[in-house]
Amino acid sequence: MTSPVNAENSLPAGLYIVATPIGNLGDLSARAADILSRADVIAAEDTRVTAGLLRHIGVKRPMTPYHDHNAEHARPALIARMGHEVVALVSDAGTPLISDPGFKLVREARAAGHLVVTVPGPCAAVAALTLAGLPTDRFLFLGFLPPKEKARADAIAEVAAIRATLVLYESGPRLGACLAALAKGLGDREAAVTREITKRFEEAVTGTLSALADRYADAGPKGEIVVVVAPPDPPAPASLNDADAALTEALERLPASKAAGEVAKRLGLDRRDLYARALAMKGE
Ligand code: SAM
């Protein structure tokens, strides 16, 4: 895409999604600092928080608030500006759009044909995954679960069968109740409570959900928290009895090779073994 280039700073005009530190200011990337120092305007969740970050890098740039309460109103002007100016989007900490505002801004920027650039960096969910010591090949990010008991239980039930590590944000005061609800809805899986990542008191406490729920039942810890929960155990392999029962039933409808194929797929067993068994059952 060709975009107008802001003559003053030579960056192409558009929307720049800039990730910022989740605690340790040293995690601001050189590229993030560069984009922020050359932005025509920084759309910030809380301009006081972002002012602190700009002070840290010795930069002063115009800012405008962009948060859940003013986004509808503020968006059209930002969309118009990014046609000819460099608009940077930041949240208070971490990656914008991840449990933070920005999704509609990106969607509308794209619809308007503007350049959209990401400047990736810290994200508490991904940082927690790296600390937890749980499988990372498949994970599902749940953001914040609903605070009310029934809605939270429903949200947990919805993901109970998903074969993926779960990652969620939670606050200290709600942590104990949240862990107890997870133990009830998911079974007593392994989990990690990661806290204050990249800060002085960073920690990852691991254990079963019920042990962690007990630990935090009375008093939630201070600071910012990400909970990581192991995927469900794989189902126990089917027994020979299960295989025989399934084959007997399938052989009433299908020839041996098809019966073996169907049962192999359903029970996750070897098709050739099942075919040999099916032939033996038929006395062939
Ligand atoms: N956009 C952010 C990101 O990329 O991680 C998340 C914003 S969300 C509004 C804030 C939540 O992220 C906190 O309540 C906490 O659950 C989690 N969080 C942020 N910083 C954290 C940190 N340093 N350690 C642990 N959790 C953190």
Coordinates of N, CA and C in Angstrom, one line a residue, residues 121-282:
G121 N 5.3 -6.4 21.1 CA 6.2 -6.3 22.3 C 5.5 -7.1 23.4
P122 N 5.7 -6.6 24.7 CA 5.2 -7.3 25.8 C 3.7 -7.6 25.8
C123 N 3.3 -8.7 26.3 CA 1.9 -9.1 26.5 C 1.9 -10.0 27.6
A124 N 1.1 -9.7 28.7 CA 1.1 -10.5 29.9 C 0.7 -11.9 29.7
A125 N -0.3 -12.1 28.8 CA -0.8 -13.5 28.5 C 0.4 -14.4 28.0
V126 N 1.1 -13.9 27.0 CA 2.2 -14.7 26.4 C 3.4 -14.8 27.4
A127 N 3.7 -13.7 28.1 CA 4.7 -13.8 29.1 C 4.4 -14.8 30.2
A128 N 3.1 -14.9 30.6 CA 2.7 -15.9 31.6 C 2.9 -17.3 31.1
L129 N 2.5 -17.5 29.8 CA 2.7 -18.9 29.2 C 4.2 -19.3 29.3
T130 N 5.1 -18.4 29.1 CA 6.5 -18.7 29.1 C 7.0 -19.1 30.5
L131 N 6.3 -18.6 31.5 CA 6.7 -18.9 32.9 C 6.0 -20.1 33.5
A132 N 4.9 -20.5 33.0 CA 4.0 -21.5 33.7 C 4.5 -22.9 33.7
G133 N 5.3 -23.3 32.6 CA 5.7 -24.7 32.5 C 4.6 -25.6 32.1
L134 N 3.6 -25.1 31.4 CA 2.5 -25.9 30.9 C 2.6 -25.9 29.4
P135 N 1.9 -26.8 28.7 CA 2.0 -26.9 27.3 C 1.7 -25.6 26.6
T136 N 2.4 -25.3 25.5 CA 2.2 -24.0 24.8 C 1.9 -24.2 23.4
D137 N 1.7 -25.5 23.0 CA 1.5 -25.8 21.5 C 0.1 -25.3 21.1
R138 N -0.9 -25.4 22.0 CA -2.2 -24.9 21.8 C -2.7 -24.1 23.0
F139 N -3.1 -22.9 22.9 CA -3.6 -22.2 24.1 C -4.8 -21.3 23.7
L140 N -5.6 -21.1 24.7 CA -6.8 -20.3 24.4 C -6.8 -19.2 25.4
F141 N -6.8 -18.0 24.9 CA -6.8 -16.8 25.8 C -8.3 -16.4 26.1
L142 N -8.6 -16.3 27.4 CA -10.0 -16.0 27.8 C -10.2 -14.6 28.3
G143 N -9.1 -13.8 28.3 CA -9.3 -12.5 28.9 C -9.7 -12.5 30.4
F144 N -10.6 -11.6 30.8 CA -11.1 -11.7 32.2 C -12.4 -12.5 32.1
L145 N -12.6 -13.4 33.0 CA -13.8 -14.1 33.1 C -14.9 -13.2 33.8
P146 N -16.2 -13.5 33.5 CA -17.2 -12.6 34.2 C -17.0 -12.7 35.7
P147 N -17.2 -11.6 36.4 CA -17.0 -11.6 37.9 C -18.2 -12.4 38.6
K148 N -19.4 -12.4 38.0 CA -20.5 -13.0 38.8 C -20.5 -14.5 38.7
E149 N -20.8 -15.2 39.8 CA -20.6 -16.6 39.9 C -21.2 -17.4 38.8
K150 N -22.5 -17.2 38.5 CA -23.2 -18.0 37.5 C -22.6 -17.8 36.1
A151 N -22.4 -16.5 35.7 CA -21.8 -16.2 34.4 C -20.4 -16.8 34.3
R152 N -19.6 -16.8 35.4 CA -18.3 -17.3 35.4 C -18.3 -18.8 35.2
A153 N -19.2 -19.5 36.0 CA -19.3 -21.0 35.8 C -19.7 -21.3 34.4
D154 N -20.6 -20.6 33.8 CA -21.1 -20.8 32.4 C -19.9 -20.7 31.4
A155 N -19.1 -19.6 31.7 CA -18.0 -19.4 30.8 C -16.9 -20.5 30.9
I156 N -16.8 -21.0 32.1 CA -15.8 -22.1 32.3 C -16.3 -23.4 31.7
A157 N -17.6 -23.6 31.9 CA -18.2 -24.9 31.3 C -18.0 -24.9 29.7
E158 N -18.2 -23.7 29.2 CA -18.1 -23.6 27.7 C -16.7 -24.0 27.2
V159 N -15.6 -23.9 28.0 CA -14.3 -24.2 27.5 C -13.7 -25.5 28.1
A160 N -14.6 -26.2 28.9 CA -14.0 -27.3 29.7 C -13.5 -28.5 28.8
A161 N -14.1 -28.7 27.6 CA -13.7 -29.8 26.8 C -12.6 -29.4 25.8
I162 N -12.2 -28.2 25.8 CA -11.2 -27.7 24.8 C -9.8 -28.2 25.1
R163 N -9.2 -28.9 24.1 CA -7.8 -29.4 24.4 C -6.8 -28.4 24.2
A164 N -6.7 -27.4 25.1 CA -5.7 -26.4 25.0 C -5.4 -25.8 26.4
T165 N -4.2 -25.3 26.6 CA -3.9 -24.6 27.8 C -4.8 -23.3 27.8
L166 N -5.3 -23.0 29.0 CA -6.1 -21.8 29.1 C -5.3 -20.7 29.8
V167 N -5.5 -19.5 29.3 CA -4.8 -18.3 29.9 C -5.9 -17.2 30.2
L168 N -5.9 -16.8 31.4 CA -6.9 -15.7 31.8 C -6.3 -14.7 32.7
Y169 N -6.8 -13.5 32.6 CA -6.5 -12.4 33.5 C -7.4 -12.4 34.7
E170 N -6.9 -12.1 35.9 CA -7.7 -12.0 37.1 C -7.2 -11.0 38.0
S171 N -8.0 -10.5 38.9 CA -7.6 -9.5 39.9 C -7.3 -10.3 41.2
G172 N -6.5 -9.7 42.1 CA -6.1 -10.3 43.4 C -7.4 -10.7 44.2
P173 N -8.3 -9.7 44.5 CA -9.4 -10.0 45.3 C -10.3 -11.1 44.8
R174 N -10.3 -11.3 43.5 CA -11.2 -12.4 43.0 C -10.5 -13.7 42.7
L175 N -9.2 -13.7 43.0 CA -8.4 -14.9 42.5 C -8.8 -16.2 43.2
G176 N -9.0 -16.2 44.5 CA -9.4 -17.4 45.2 C -10.7 -18.0 44.6
A177 N -11.7 -17.2 44.5 CA -13.0 -17.6 44.0 C -12.9 -18.1 42.6
C178 N -12.1 -17.4 41.8 CA -11.9 -17.8 40.4 C -11.3 -19.2 40.3
L179 N -10.2 -19.4 41.1 CA -9.5 -20.7 41.1 C -10.5 -21.8 41.5
A180 N -11.3 -21.6 42.6 CA -12.2 -22.6 43.0 C -13.2 -22.9 41.9
A181 N -13.7 -21.9 41.2 CA -14.7 -22.1 40.1 C -14.0 -22.9 39.0
L182 N -12.7 -22.6 38.7 CA -12.0 -23.4 37.7 C -11.9 -24.8 38.1
A183 N -11.5 -25.1 39.4 CA -11.4 -26.5 39.8 C -12.7 -27.2 39.7
K184 N -13.8 -26.5 40.0 CA -15.1 -27.2 40.0 C -15.5 -27.5 38.5
G185 N -15.3 -26.5 37.6 CA -15.7 -26.6 36.3 C -14.8 -27.4 35.3
L186 N -13.5 -27.5 35.7 CA -12.6 -28.1 34.8 C -12.0 -29.4 35.3
G187 N -12.2 -29.7 36.6 CA -11.5 -30.8 37.3 C -10.2 -30.2 37.8
D188 N -9.5 -31.1 38.6 CA -8.4 -30.5 39.4 C -7.1 -30.5 38.5
R189 N -7.0 -29.7 37.5 CA -5.9 -29.7 36.6 C -4.7 -28.9 37.2
E190 N -3.5 -29.1 36.6 CA -2.3 -28.4 37.0 C -2.5 -26.9 36.5
A191 N -2.0 -26.0 37.3 CA -2.1 -24.6 36.9 C -1.0 -23.8 37.4
A192 N -0.9 -22.5 37.0 CA 0.1 -21.6 37.5 C -0.6 -20.2 37.7
V193 N -0.3 -19.6 38.9 CA -0.7 -18.2 39.1 C 0.6 -17.4 38.9
T194 N 0.6 -16.6 37.9 CA 1.8 -15.8 37.6 C 1.4 -14.3 38.0
R195 N 2.4 -13.7 38.6 CA 2.1 -12.4 39.2 C 3.2 -11.4 39.0
E196 N 2.9 -10.1 38.8 CA 3.9 -9.1 38.7 C 5.0 -9.4 37.7
I197 N 4.6 -9.9 36.6 CA 5.6 -10.3 35.6 C 6.5 -9.1 35.2
T198 N 7.8 -9.3 35.1 CA 8.8 -8.3 34.8 C 9.1 -7.3 35.9
K199 N 8.3 -7.4 37.0 CA 8.5 -6.4 38.1 C 9.3 -7.1 39.2
R200 N 9.6 -6.3 40.2 CA 10.5 -6.7 41.3 C 10.0 -8.0 42.0
F201 N 8.7 -8.1 42.2 CA 8.2 -9.3 42.9 C 7.6 -10.4 41.9
E202 N 8.1 -10.4 40.7 CA 7.6 -11.4 39.8 C 7.6 -12.8 40.4
E203 N 6.5 -13.6 40.2 CA 6.5 -15.0 40.7 C 5.6 -15.8 39.9
A204 N 5.8 -17.1 39.9 CA 4.9 -18.1 39.3 C 4.7 -19.2 40.3
V205 N 3.5 -19.3 40.8 CA 3.2 -20.3 41.8 C 2.4 -21.4 41.1
T206 N 3.0 -22.7 41.2 CA 2.3 -23.7 40.4 C 1.7 -24.8 41.4
G207 N 0.7 -25.5 40.9 CA 0.1 -26.5 41.7 C -1.2 -26.9 41.1
T208 N -2.0 -27.8 41.7 CA -3.3 -28.1 41.2 C -4.3 -26.9 41.4
L209 N -5.3 -26.9 40.7 CA -6.3 -25.8 40.9 C -6.8 -25.7 42.3
S210 N -7.1 -26.9 42.9 CA -7.7 -26.9 44.2 C -6.7 -26.4 45.3
A211 N -5.4 -26.8 45.1 CA -4.4 -26.4 46.0 C -4.2 -24.9 45.9
L212 N -4.2 -24.4 44.7 CA -4.0 -22.9 44.5 C -5.2 -22.2 45.1
A213 N -6.4 -22.8 44.9 CA -7.7 -22.1 45.4 C -7.6 -22.0 46.9
D214 N -7.1 -23.1 47.6 CA -6.9 -23.1 49.0 C -5.9 -22.0 49.4
R215 N -4.8 -22.0 48.7 CA -3.8 -21.0 49.0 C -4.3 -19.6 49.0
Y216 N -5.1 -19.3 48.0 CA -5.5 -17.9 47.9 C -7.0 -17.6 48.4
A217 N -7.5 -18.6 49.1 CA -9.0 -18.5 49.5 C -9.2 -17.3 50.4
D218 N -8.3 -17.0 51.4 CA -8.6 -16.0 52.3 C -8.2 -14.6 51.8
A219 N -7.0 -14.5 51.3 CA -6.5 -13.2 50.8 C -5.9 -13.4 49.4
G220 N -6.4 -12.6 48.5 CA -5.8 -12.6 47.2 C -4.5 -11.9 47.2
P221 N -3.5 -12.2 46.4 CA -2.2 -11.5 46.4 C -2.4 -10.1 45.8
K222 N -1.4 -9.3 46.1 CA -1.4 -7.9 45.5 C -0.8 -8.0 44.1
G223 N -1.1 -7.0 43.3 CA -0.4 -6.9 42.0 C -1.2 -7.5 40.9
E224 N -0.6 -7.6 39.8 CA -1.3 -8.0 38.6 C -1.1 -9.5 38.3
I225 N -2.1 -10.2 37.8 CA -2.1 -11.7 37.8 C -2.6 -12.2 36.5
V226 N -1.9 -13.3 36.1 CA -2.4 -14.1 35.0 C -2.4 -15.6 35.5
V227 N -3.6 -16.2 35.2 CA -3.7 -17.6 35.6 C -3.6 -18.5 34.3
V228 N -2.8 -19.5 34.4 CA -2.6 -20.4 33.3 C -3.0 -21.8 33.8
V229 N -3.9 -22.5 33.0 CA -4.4 -23.8 33.4 C -4.1 -24.9 32.3
A230 N -3.6 -26.0 32.8 CA -3.3 -27.1 31.8 C -4.5 -27.6 31.0
P231 N -4.2 -28.2 29.9 CA -5.3 -28.8 29.1 C -5.9 -30.0 29.8
P232 N -7.1 -30.5 29.4 CA -7.6 -31.7 30.1 C -6.7 -32.9 29.7
D233 N -6.7 -33.9 30.6 CA -5.9 -35.1 30.3 C -6.5 -35.8 29.0
P234 N -5.6 -36.4 28.2 CA -6.1 -37.1 27.0 C -7.0 -38.2 27.5
P235 N -8.1 -38.6 26.7 CA -8.9 -39.7 27.1 C -8.1 -41.0 27.2
A236 N -8.5 -41.9 28.2 CA -7.8 -43.2 28.4 C -8.0 -44.0 27.1
P237 N -7.0 -44.7 26.6 CA -7.1 -45.5 25.4 C -8.2 -46.5 25.6
A238 N -8.9 -46.8 24.5 CA -10.0 -47.8 24.5 C -9.5 -49.2 24.9
S239 N -10.2 -49.9 25.6 CA -9.8 -51.3 26.0 C -10.1 -52.3 24.9
L240 N -9.6 -53.5 25.0 CA -9.9 -54.6 24.0 C -11.4 -54.9 24.0
N241 N -11.9 -54.8 25.3 CA -13.4 -55.1 25.4 C -14.2 -54.0 24.6
D242 N -13.8 -52.7 24.7 CA -14.5 -51.7 24.0 C -14.4 -51.9 22.5
A243 N -13.1 -52.3 22.1 CA -12.9 -52.5 20.7 C -13.8 -53.7 20.1
D244 N -13.8 -54.8 20.9 CA -14.6 -55.9 20.5 C -16.1 -55.6 20.4
A245 N -16.6 -54.9 21.4 CA -18.0 -54.5 21.4 C -18.3 -53.6 20.2
A246 N -17.4 -52.7 19.9 CA -17.7 -51.8 18.8 C -17.6 -52.5 17.5
L247 N -16.7 -53.5 17.4 CA -16.5 -54.2 16.1 C -17.7 -55.1 15.9
T248 N -18.2 -55.8 17.0 CA -19.3 -56.7 16.9 C -20.5 -55.9 16.3
E249 N -20.7 -54.7 16.8 CA -21.9 -53.9 16.4 C -21.6 -53.4 14.9
A250 N -20.4 -53.0 14.6 CA -20.2 -52.5 13.3 C -20.3 -53.6 12.2
L251 N -19.9 -54.9 12.6 CA -19.9 -56.0 11.7 C -21.3 -56.4 11.3
E252 N -22.3 -56.0 12.1 CA -23.7 -56.2 11.7 C -24.1 -55.4 10.6
R253 N -23.4 -54.3 10.3 CA -23.8 -53.3 9.3 C -22.9 -53.3 8.1
L254 N -21.6 -53.7 8.4 CA -20.5 -53.4 7.4 C -19.6 -54.6 7.2
P255 N -19.0 -54.6 6.0 CA -18.0 -55.7 5.8 C -16.8 -55.4 6.7
A256 N -15.9 -56.4 6.9 CA -14.8 -56.4 7.9 C -13.9 -55.1 7.8
S257 N -13.5 -54.8 6.5 CA -12.6 -53.7 6.3 C -13.2 -52.4 6.7
K258 N -14.5 -52.2 6.3 CA -15.1 -50.9 6.7 C -15.4 -50.8 8.2
A259 N -15.8 -52.0 8.8 CA -16.1 -52.0 10.2 C -14.8 -51.6 11.0
A260 N -13.6 -52.2 10.5 CA -12.4 -51.9 11.2 C -12.0 -50.4 11.0
G261 N -12.2 -49.9 9.8 CA -11.9 -48.4 9.6 C -12.8 -47.5 10.5
E262 N -14.1 -47.8 10.6 CA -14.9 -47.0 11.3 C -14.6 -47.0 12.8
V263 N -14.3 -48.2 13.4 CA -14.0 -48.3 14.8 C -12.6 -47.7 15.1
A264 N -11.7 -47.9 14.1 CA -10.3 -47.3 14.3 C -10.4 -45.8 14.5
K265 N -11.2 -45.2 13.6 CA -11.4 -43.8 13.7 C -12.0 -43.3 15.0
R266 N -13.1 -44.0 15.4 CA -13.9 -43.6 16.5 C -13.1 -43.8 17.8
L267 N -12.3 -44.9 17.9 CA -11.7 -45.2 19.2 C -10.2 -44.9 19.2
G268 N -9.7 -44.4 18.0 CA -8.3 -44.0 18.0 C -7.4 -45.2 18.0
L269 N -7.8 -46.4 17.4 CA -7.0 -47.6 17.5 C -6.4 -47.9 16.1
D270 N -5.5 -48.9 16.0 CA -4.9 -49.2 14.7 C -5.8 -50.0 13.8
R271 N -6.0 -49.5 12.6 CA -7.0 -50.1 11.7 C -6.6 -51.6 11.3
R272 N -5.3 -51.8 11.1 CA -4.9 -53.1 10.7 C -5.2 -54.2 11.8
D273 N -4.9 -53.8 13.0 CA -5.1 -54.7 14.2 C -6.6 -55.0 14.2
L274 N -7.4 -54.0 14.0 CA -8.9 -54.2 14.1 C -9.4 -55.0 13.0
Y275 N -8.8 -54.9 11.8 CA -9.2 -55.7 10.7 C -8.9 -57.2 10.9
A276 N -7.7 -57.4 11.5 CA -7.4 -58.8 11.8 C -8.4 -59.4 12.8
R277 N -8.7 -58.6 13.8 CA -9.6 -59.0 14.8 C -11.0 -59.3 14.3
A278 N -11.4 -58.4 13.3 CA -12.8 -58.5 12.7 C -12.8 -59.8 11.9
L279 N -11.7 -60.1 11.2 CA -11.7 -61.4 10.4 C -11.8 -62.6 11.4
A280 N -11.0 -62.5 12.5 CA -11.1 -63.6 13.4 C -12.5 -63.7 14.0
M281 N -13.1 -62.6 14.3 CA -14.5 -62.7 14.9 C -15.5 -63.4 13.9
K282 N -15.2 -63.1 12.6 CA -16.1 -63.7 11.6 C -15.7 -65.1 11.2

